[in-house]
């Protein structure tokens, strides 16, 4: 079946009124459709200032129209100020707009001369409302095969279709294969009067959009039609993207905050360890604390002597005995010289025996400008070394460096005593 005539689609949209059907070509007023209209009593007036604000026509221009055309007609109580009827607001706005489009004021006033407001929206105005609505609107026939028989201008631009042929078939296939397809078929079968469904983006981009679908009344003998109206305008879609980006940013900040909390807890534990004891056992305990608190895989202490770094073993056995010459690894040499924590280059990590798939961070242990060693931390994934993390690693380095310096001084004292 080919696309239905556009006049039939417009008539179908124009006949929706709750659960009733009205004559084709007529559109009911807001009150008939269930919306509450403002009560308009003959004595309901506003001041000239308020009337000017409502209509966009200055008080001076209103008086000019009154003198020349007898429109609008103000009310006075005794010698009081001018007041205008609220029901004249749409008429004055219509005259203003017509004047802005070049229509002579006298002619525009004549057009607006009817005192009673129009009770019905013309069918062509309603069709234009649907066609130019900022929401995607489509009419579907079905249930099998599901076909798109009408799209408004907004949807045509979103889906990049011209309104007929293969392009509409692709839109129909997209809807039919989505979760929304089953809901639409149930709607055609009469299981529901309306349904809110999600379907892929009209333009094919990632993500989903929501639309409300409802059955349209049609003439006897005509195929059933379902209207699909998007409930997310362009602004809402843009806001949804912004909200998603903000949520990701908040999640990243929370993750960063959690990581910093772990680092702070590690430093607190290290401080407590070294306040009690600064022996090799305390150093081992400190490395264990780093592994637990920093979600590291393993940790080791490489001691520095005569231009070489030597690792005996790591706390969890990932590293075995290894020795490297610092000058053979320029990035490592710079890190030791500048006392800057850094992720080790793959060649350096391999030389230290770091298993494949793990990443190694090196924390130089420097006291009074002298390199004493390197704390090596192994991770499954590299983590950012931010300013805060850098401060915490520096504190770790200082604590371990104090322990190494103490051991070195103790060894020198023992050696001096044995020689004496």
XYZ file of C-alpha atoms in Angstrom:
420
model
C 0.000 0.000 0.000
C 1.349 3.383 -0.970
C 1.319 6.513 1.211
C -2.141 7.776 2.102
C -3.310 11.173 0.815
C -2.082 14.005 3.016
C -5.645 15.352 3.289
C -6.729 12.100 4.924
C -3.853 12.300 7.421
C -4.724 15.899 8.290
C -8.382 14.988 8.755
C -7.406 12.073 10.983
C -5.262 14.315 13.183
C -8.033 16.928 13.222
C -10.608 14.461 14.571
C -8.833 13.480 17.782
C -10.886 14.637 20.758
C -10.606 12.422 23.795
C -12.584 9.257 22.975
C -15.010 10.963 20.560
C -14.901 11.763 16.858
C -15.972 15.109 15.458
C -16.830 16.064 11.901
C -13.908 16.003 9.500
C -12.576 19.424 8.666
C -13.570 20.832 12.058
C -11.382 21.288 15.113
C -12.917 21.816 18.515
C -12.022 24.671 20.831
C -9.896 24.178 23.896
C -12.961 24.015 26.134
C -14.533 21.204 24.092
C -11.256 19.286 24.063
C -11.128 19.374 27.837
C -8.971 22.444 28.457
C -10.340 25.086 30.757
C -10.866 28.481 29.090
C -10.493 31.725 30.944
C -13.858 33.145 32.026
C -14.451 36.339 30.017
C -16.951 38.616 31.661
C -17.977 41.912 30.118
C -16.665 43.861 33.065
C -13.248 42.147 33.164
C -10.843 44.993 32.364
C -7.213 45.929 32.935
C -5.347 49.202 33.113
C -3.886 50.840 30.036
C -0.375 49.969 31.217
C -1.237 46.287 31.690
C -3.071 46.204 28.349
C -0.034 47.688 26.603
C 2.170 45.023 28.152
C -0.194 42.225 27.107
C -0.557 43.422 23.513
C 2.863 44.876 22.808
C 1.250 48.131 21.705
C 2.263 51.294 23.572
C -0.312 53.429 25.370
C 0.340 56.309 22.991
C -0.261 54.107 19.952
C -3.451 52.730 21.517
C -4.795 56.294 21.917
C -3.873 57.059 18.301
C -5.811 54.002 17.083
C -8.716 55.030 19.284
C -8.865 58.573 17.840
C -8.483 57.515 14.207
C -10.293 54.180 14.060
C -12.368 53.948 17.228
C -10.386 50.820 18.151
C -9.883 49.558 20.753
C -12.731 51.084 22.744
C -11.642 51.817 26.330
C -13.895 52.048 29.386
C -13.959 54.820 31.945
C -15.633 55.020 35.317
C -16.557 58.628 35.836
C -13.456 60.687 35.234
C -11.158 57.761 35.951
C -8.326 56.417 33.775
C -8.811 54.328 30.668
C -9.323 50.588 31.125
C -9.493 47.971 28.394
C -11.335 44.666 28.091
C -9.207 41.550 28.351
C -11.167 39.976 25.502
C -9.820 42.719 23.179
C -6.202 41.615 23.712
C -6.129 39.021 20.868
C -7.824 41.466 18.480
C -5.263 44.189 19.204
C -2.403 41.700 18.830
C -3.853 40.597 15.470
C -4.017 44.233 14.291
C -0.436 44.874 15.465
C 0.908 41.846 13.605
C -0.996 42.730 10.463
C 0.390 46.269 10.641
C 3.918 44.914 11.011
C 3.359 42.920 7.824
C 2.360 46.091 5.905
C -1.424 45.879 6.134
C -3.049 49.344 6.567
C -4.377 49.887 10.087
C -7.931 50.604 8.884
C -8.013 47.326 6.968
C -6.496 45.388 9.860
C -9.074 46.849 12.248
C -11.856 45.838 9.851
C -10.563 42.261 9.853
C -10.603 42.235 13.647
C -14.035 43.904 13.846
C -15.844 40.746 15.007
C -16.520 41.177 18.677
C -16.848 37.473 19.428
C -13.720 35.301 19.363
C -13.474 32.523 16.779
C -14.955 29.371 18.287
C -13.054 26.901 16.086
C -9.534 26.618 14.740
C -9.633 26.302 10.956
C -8.656 22.865 9.715
C -5.771 24.271 7.669
C -4.446 26.048 10.771
C -4.562 22.771 12.691
C -2.791 20.958 9.857
C -0.108 23.678 9.844
C 0.192 23.261 13.602
C 0.999 19.578 13.143
C 3.242 20.154 10.142
C 5.399 22.805 11.826
C 5.312 21.538 15.406
C 8.815 21.436 16.960
C 8.159 17.778 17.866
C 8.451 14.795 15.553
C 5.012 13.648 14.324
C 4.318 10.585 12.175
C 1.272 8.583 11.097
C 1.639 4.814 10.782
C -0.465 2.129 9.135
C -0.306 -1.486 10.199
C 0.016 -3.680 12.087
C 1.652 -5.800 9.370
C 3.482 -4.553 7.510
C 4.150 -1.495 9.615
C 4.388 1.498 7.284
C 5.033 5.227 7.746
C 2.444 7.126 5.726
C 3.119 10.661 6.961
C 5.907 12.619 8.628
C 5.821 16.291 9.552
C 8.574 18.763 8.690
C 10.453 18.304 11.991
C 10.625 14.523 11.623
C 11.535 14.788 7.938
C 14.539 16.917 8.868
C 15.530 14.696 11.786
C 15.338 11.475 9.798
C 16.647 13.102 6.596
C 13.714 11.805 4.539
C 11.724 13.501 1.793
C 8.434 11.942 2.915
C 8.008 8.957 0.601
C 9.516 5.828 -0.880
C 12.484 3.842 0.344
C 13.432 6.365 3.031
C 10.072 5.989 4.780
C 10.389 2.202 4.528
C 13.694 2.448 6.392
C 12.044 4.505 9.146
C 9.277 1.898 9.389
C 11.802 -0.949 9.602
C 13.684 0.899 12.343
C 10.497 1.264 14.390
C 9.325 -2.306 13.705
C 12.616 -3.894 14.807
C 12.815 -1.855 18.013
C 11.043 -2.570 21.291
C 8.515 0.045 20.217
C 7.428 -2.196 17.313
C 5.673 -4.724 19.547
C 3.940 -1.912 21.425
C 2.721 -0.366 18.170
C 1.330 -3.697 16.941
C -0.530 -4.133 20.243
C -1.908 -0.627 19.798
C -3.220 -1.487 16.335
C -4.826 -4.605 17.821
C -6.765 -2.429 20.248
C -5.069 -3.613 23.435
C -4.335 -0.020 24.499
C -5.620 3.453 23.681
C -2.153 4.950 23.873
C 1.364 3.906 24.798
C 4.654 5.604 25.668
C 7.502 3.854 23.898
C 11.226 4.206 23.330
C 12.832 3.747 19.936
C 16.197 4.538 18.273
C 17.058 8.131 17.455
C 15.375 9.323 14.260
C 18.722 10.378 12.772
C 20.375 7.033 13.527
C 22.708 8.391 16.198
C 23.319 6.329 19.376
C 20.712 6.385 22.100
C 16.937 6.314 22.250
C 14.101 8.843 22.241
C 10.585 8.636 23.639
C 7.353 9.066 21.714
C 3.701 8.685 22.603
C 1.590 6.619 20.220
C -2.215 6.653 19.986
C -4.855 5.449 17.559
C -6.388 7.951 15.144
C -10.081 7.805 14.219
C -10.594 7.144 10.532
C -13.589 6.853 8.236
C -15.324 3.513 7.950
C -13.511 1.233 5.538
C -10.218 3.126 5.809
C -7.096 1.346 7.137
C -6.289 1.923 10.815
C -3.842 4.690 11.643
C -1.640 5.311 14.654
C -0.062 8.673 15.451
C 3.457 8.762 16.860
C 4.406 12.054 18.519
C 7.823 12.720 19.995
C 7.779 13.915 23.577
C 11.355 15.197 23.517
C 11.966 18.417 21.602
C 15.405 19.558 20.483
C 15.993 21.475 23.698
C 15.068 18.453 25.821
C 17.419 16.255 23.806
C 20.223 18.792 24.236
C 19.520 18.971 27.977
C 19.580 15.182 28.188
C 23.031 15.172 26.572
C 24.218 17.853 29.012
C 22.814 15.934 31.983
C 24.527 12.751 30.799
C 27.842 14.598 30.484
C 27.422 16.100 33.956
C 26.609 12.681 35.406
C 29.799 11.287 33.896
C 31.739 14.234 35.315
C 30.232 13.682 38.766
C 31.084 9.977 38.574
C 34.673 10.831 37.634
C 34.934 13.302 40.517
C 33.576 10.734 42.944
C 36.053 8.155 41.693
C 38.863 10.675 42.061
C 37.688 11.561 45.560
C 37.557 7.880 46.533
C 41.068 7.408 45.207
C 42.360 10.349 47.225
C 40.688 9.001 50.343
C 42.537 5.717 49.831
C 45.836 7.585 49.479
C 45.199 9.565 52.669
C 44.383 6.398 54.593
C 47.589 4.829 53.309
C 49.657 7.789 54.498
C 48.006 7.707 57.903
C 48.816 4.003 58.267
C 52.409 4.574 57.162
C 52.851 7.379 59.670
C 51.553 5.159 62.431
C 53.917 2.338 61.402
C 57.043 4.512 61.347
C 56.192 6.299 64.585
C 56.485 2.945 66.336
C 59.297 1.296 64.381
C 61.439 2.082 61.317
C 62.983 -1.351 60.770
C 62.884 -3.497 57.626
C 59.763 -5.143 59.030
C 58.116 -1.738 59.197
C 59.121 -1.088 55.580
C 57.558 -4.371 54.517
C 54.429 -3.504 56.469
C 54.357 -0.107 54.771
C 54.530 -1.738 51.328
C 51.666 -4.059 52.299
C 49.656 -1.019 53.365
C 50.272 0.634 50.007
C 49.098 -2.479 48.161
C 45.890 -2.704 50.176
C 44.970 0.959 50.253
C 45.917 1.846 46.687
C 44.382 -1.213 45.013
C 47.834 -2.086 43.746
C 48.780 -5.573 42.569
C 52.174 -5.688 44.255
C 54.912 -3.497 45.700
C 58.667 -3.684 46.052
C 61.574 -1.556 47.268
C 64.535 -1.204 44.928
C 67.659 0.068 46.748
C 70.059 2.423 44.975
C 73.803 1.937 45.186
C 76.639 2.966 42.854
C 74.309 3.927 39.976
C 72.246 0.746 40.107
C 68.826 -0.204 41.418
C 68.475 -3.647 42.932
C 65.234 -5.472 43.721
C 65.380 -8.514 45.957
C 61.690 -9.458 45.793
C 58.219 -7.987 45.978
C 55.613 -8.389 48.693
C 53.360 -10.655 46.642
C 55.991 -12.388 44.569
C 55.429 -10.681 41.212
C 59.045 -9.488 41.080
C 62.149 -11.551 41.623
C 65.777 -10.542 42.014
C 66.724 -7.946 39.409
C 69.314 -5.212 38.936
C 69.361 -2.392 36.394
C 71.792 0.405 35.600
C 69.981 3.717 35.999
C 71.876 5.525 33.229
C 70.575 2.948 30.730
C 67.073 4.276 31.353
C 67.021 8.086 30.863
C 63.413 8.600 32.006
C 64.126 6.708 35.229
C 67.324 8.690 35.764
C 65.367 11.963 35.415
C 62.747 10.760 37.882
C 65.432 9.934 40.482
C 67.251 13.211 39.850
C 64.077 15.322 40.149
C 62.494 13.144 42.861
C 59.314 12.952 40.736
C 56.967 9.936 40.820
C 56.343 8.581 37.313
C 55.028 5.614 35.405
C 57.950 3.479 34.285
C 58.499 3.021 30.577
C 57.791 -0.488 29.245
C 61.522 -1.173 28.685
C 62.345 -0.181 32.268
C 59.469 -2.251 33.681
C 60.604 -5.249 31.633
C 64.180 -4.878 32.928
C 62.854 -4.957 36.501
C 60.920 -8.130 35.722
C 57.403 -6.609 35.759
C 55.000 -9.252 34.352
C 53.300 -8.523 31.027
C 49.961 -6.765 31.373
C 50.900 -4.890 34.543
C 51.913 -1.245 34.820
C 54.647 -0.032 37.172
C 54.858 3.298 38.982
C 58.176 4.404 40.441
C 58.377 6.578 43.565
C 61.941 7.908 44.046
C 63.239 7.715 47.602
C 65.399 10.819 47.984
C 66.657 12.283 51.260
C 68.726 15.489 51.413
C 69.292 15.320 47.651
C 70.637 11.784 47.752
C 68.837 8.959 45.957
C 68.386 5.993 48.283
C 66.007 3.818 46.281
C 62.750 3.467 44.380
C 59.373 2.190 45.584
C 57.877 0.170 42.720
C 54.077 -0.223 42.681
C 52.367 -2.566 40.217
C 48.822 -1.880 38.937
C 46.431 -3.551 36.522
C 45.598 -0.136 35.062
C 47.573 3.119 35.272
C 46.038 5.813 37.468
C 46.462 9.544 37.075
C 49.289 11.068 39.099
C 47.537 14.315 39.942
C 48.895 17.113 42.121
C 47.267 15.664 45.228
C 48.501 12.163 44.470
C 51.981 13.562 43.878
C 51.966 15.066 47.375
C 50.896 11.775 48.904
C 53.571 9.802 47.052
C 56.151 12.321 48.197
C 55.078 11.629 51.778
C 55.480 7.887 51.155
C 58.937 8.501 49.736
C 59.965 10.555 52.761
C 58.783 7.879 55.211
C 60.571 5.068 53.380
C 63.647 7.235 52.882
C 63.854 7.888 56.628
C 63.794 4.131 57.257
C 66.498 3.470 54.641
C 68.694 6.255 55.992
C 68.306 4.923 59.515
C 69.348 1.449 58.352
C 72.328 2.858 56.494
C 73.510 4.849 59.511
C 73.047 1.809 61.742
C 75.109 -0.332 59.361
C 77.877 2.290 59.260
C 77.937 2.504 63.041
C 78.175 -1.276 63.400
C 80.942 -1.416 60.803
C 82.849 1.376 62.557
C 82.493 -0.360 65.920
C 83.753 -3.672 64.536
C 86.804 -1.990 63.045
C 87.558 -0.135 66.262
